[in-house]
Amino acid sequence: MEPLVERPPLAKRLKRFLRYLLVRVVLAIVSRLPLGFARWLGVGFGRLAFAVAGGERRKALKSLARAFPEKSDAERHELARASFLHLGMAVFEVGATASMDRQLERLVLWQAEDRAVLEAALARGKGVVFVSGHVGNWELLARRVARAGYPSQSIAKETTDPRLTTLVERFRAQGGVRSIWRGQEGAARAMLRALKAGEILGLLIDQDTKVQSVFVPFFGELAATPRAAADLALRTGAAVVVGFCQREGDGYRLWMQEVPWQASGDREADAVTLTAALSLSIEAAIRRAPEQWVWMHQRWKTRPMPSQ
């Protein structure tokens, strides 16, 4: 007999429904807007969020103080504000799917040397563990690669509302990106199948979430970092590539680099070493354009035990 699943309280269910309805209405409007107007709205939304979301603003400033202690309060305040504006613009850009998709190849520059990195990794036939972070516009990164004809799947966390999860899955599928929801039954097998088939498996590992993690340096301080990317590579022999889609001028540029690794026979030590190398690559991308990261995320929330 299957256990009974307790339904959320009525107030919470109503809140989730209203949120879903709001997202549907906003998407229906934004998806038809010209890209320039959508960006303008996104900047306005980011500016408003920075002004009224005091809790998120304080989190961003606290994170920036840990990452850039050498900067002045005024410099960190401006960086926090810029990150809100960038995030607002990025969200609305993705929402304007019709306009964005028509211009995707022109707006998201993917130079030959960066494409060659991915193709060389794929040519080995063991799949590619593709690692990125919440840097620049990670949704456009996956969309640009998939629409160029490279078989891609991404690992993502389900939202608290199955209807919103379905919306996200549908949006990504329209861009050629299939989703593996890590909380669903069979997710681990699906990841292994994707790599065995020689596909690209995308993961974002720059947040402190409730998944198996190891502590590695991030801006000079140990941070709990998901270990799935390293574990998958070590288990399957897949190549590991890091990539980012970062704003440049009126568009974006894709950056890609392979992260070489070699098994030593100590699986745990190898996982920590590879995860540390991946985290360092993400940090380098953030330092390249610090306003393009989600500083409101509490990256150092989980602390290591005294012996770690």
PDB file of N, CA, C and O in Angstrom, residues 1 14 18 25 31 52 76 121 141 192 239 288 291:
ATOM      1  N   MET A   1       0.842  -1.190   0.000  1.00  0.00           N
ATOM      2  CA  MET A   1       0.000   0.000   0.000  1.00  0.00           C
ATOM      3  C   MET A   1       0.884   1.249   0.000  1.00  0.00           C
ATOM      4  O   MET A   1       1.781   1.383   0.823  1.00  0.00           O
ATOM      5  N   LEU A  14      -3.435  27.773  -2.861  1.00  0.00           N
ATOM      6  CA  LEU A  14      -3.960  28.953  -3.546  1.00  0.00           C
ATOM      7  C   LEU A  14      -2.826  29.877  -3.975  1.00  0.00           C
ATOM      8  O   LEU A  14      -2.816  30.405  -5.098  1.00  0.00           O
ATOM      9  N   LEU A  18      -1.986  30.955  -7.829  1.00  0.00           N
ATOM     10  CA  LEU A  18      -1.923  32.354  -8.263  1.00  0.00           C
ATOM     11  C   LEU A  18      -0.560  32.674  -8.860  1.00  0.00           C
ATOM     12  O   LEU A  18      -0.462  33.400  -9.849  1.00  0.00           O
ATOM     13  N   VAL A  25       0.495  34.291 -17.431  1.00  0.00           N
ATOM     14  CA  VAL A  25       0.045  35.552 -18.043  1.00  0.00           C
ATOM     15  C   VAL A  25       1.255  36.372 -18.502  1.00  0.00           C
ATOM     16  O   VAL A  25       1.285  36.888 -19.625  1.00  0.00           O
ATOM     17  N   SER A  31       6.447  36.795 -24.250  1.00  0.00           N
ATOM     18  CA  SER A  31       6.912  35.941 -25.345  1.00  0.00           C
ATOM     19  C   SER A  31       6.678  36.554 -26.713  1.00  0.00           C
ATOM     20  O   SER A  31       7.335  36.177 -27.688  1.00  0.00           O
ATOM     21  N   VAL A  52      12.915  47.237  -3.668  1.00  0.00           N
ATOM     22  CA  VAL A  52      11.883  46.791  -2.719  1.00  0.00           C
ATOM     23  C   VAL A  52      12.224  45.473  -2.022  1.00  0.00           C
ATOM     24  O   VAL A  52      11.709  45.200  -0.936  1.00  0.00           O
ATOM     25  N   ARG A  76      30.597  47.748  -3.895  1.00  0.00           N
ATOM     26  CA  ARG A  76      29.796  46.528  -3.735  1.00  0.00           C
ATOM     27  C   ARG A  76      28.317  46.827  -3.918  1.00  0.00           C
ATOM     28  O   ARG A  76      27.568  46.009  -4.475  1.00  0.00           O
ATOM     29  N   ALA A 121      35.717  17.092 -27.414  1.00  0.00           N
ATOM     30  CA  ALA A 121      35.285  16.305 -26.256  1.00  0.00           C
ATOM     31  C   ALA A 121      34.245  15.266 -26.661  1.00  0.00           C
ATOM     32  O   ALA A 121      34.294  14.113 -26.229  1.00  0.00           O
ATOM     33  N   LEU A 141      22.616  29.613 -22.937  1.00  0.00           N
ATOM     34  CA  LEU A 141      23.747  28.727 -23.186  1.00  0.00           C
ATOM     35  C   LEU A 141      23.248  27.366 -23.669  1.00  0.00           C
ATOM     36  O   LEU A 141      23.679  26.867 -24.722  1.00  0.00           O
ATOM     37  N   LEU A 192      23.187   8.464 -16.784  1.00  0.00           N
ATOM     38  CA  LEU A 192      24.175   7.513 -17.294  1.00  0.00           C
ATOM     39  C   LEU A 192      23.870   7.129 -18.739  1.00  0.00           C
ATOM     40  O   LEU A 192      24.789   6.989 -19.564  1.00  0.00           O
ATOM     41  N   ALA A 239      34.275  13.155 -20.914  1.00  0.00           N
ATOM     42  CA  ALA A 239      35.041  14.399 -20.903  1.00  0.00           C
ATOM     43  C   ALA A 239      34.286  15.442 -20.081  1.00  0.00           C
ATOM     44  O   ALA A 239      33.059  15.376 -19.950  1.00  0.00           O
ATOM     45  N   ARG A 288      35.310  37.591 -14.303  1.00  0.00           N
ATOM     46  CA  ARG A 288      35.349  38.252 -15.611  1.00  0.00           C
ATOM     47  C   ARG A 288      34.222  39.268 -15.736  1.00  0.00           C
ATOM     48  O   ARG A 288      34.376  40.304 -16.383  1.00  0.00           O
ATOM     49  N   GLU A 291      29.044  41.335 -12.197  1.00  0.00           N
ATOM     50  CA  GLU A 291      27.638  41.768 -12.151  1.00  0.00           C
ATOM     51  C   GLU A 291      26.707  40.727 -12.773  1.00  0.00           C
ATOM     52  O   GLU A 291      25.485  40.848 -12.660  1.00  0.00           O
TER      53      GLU A 291
END
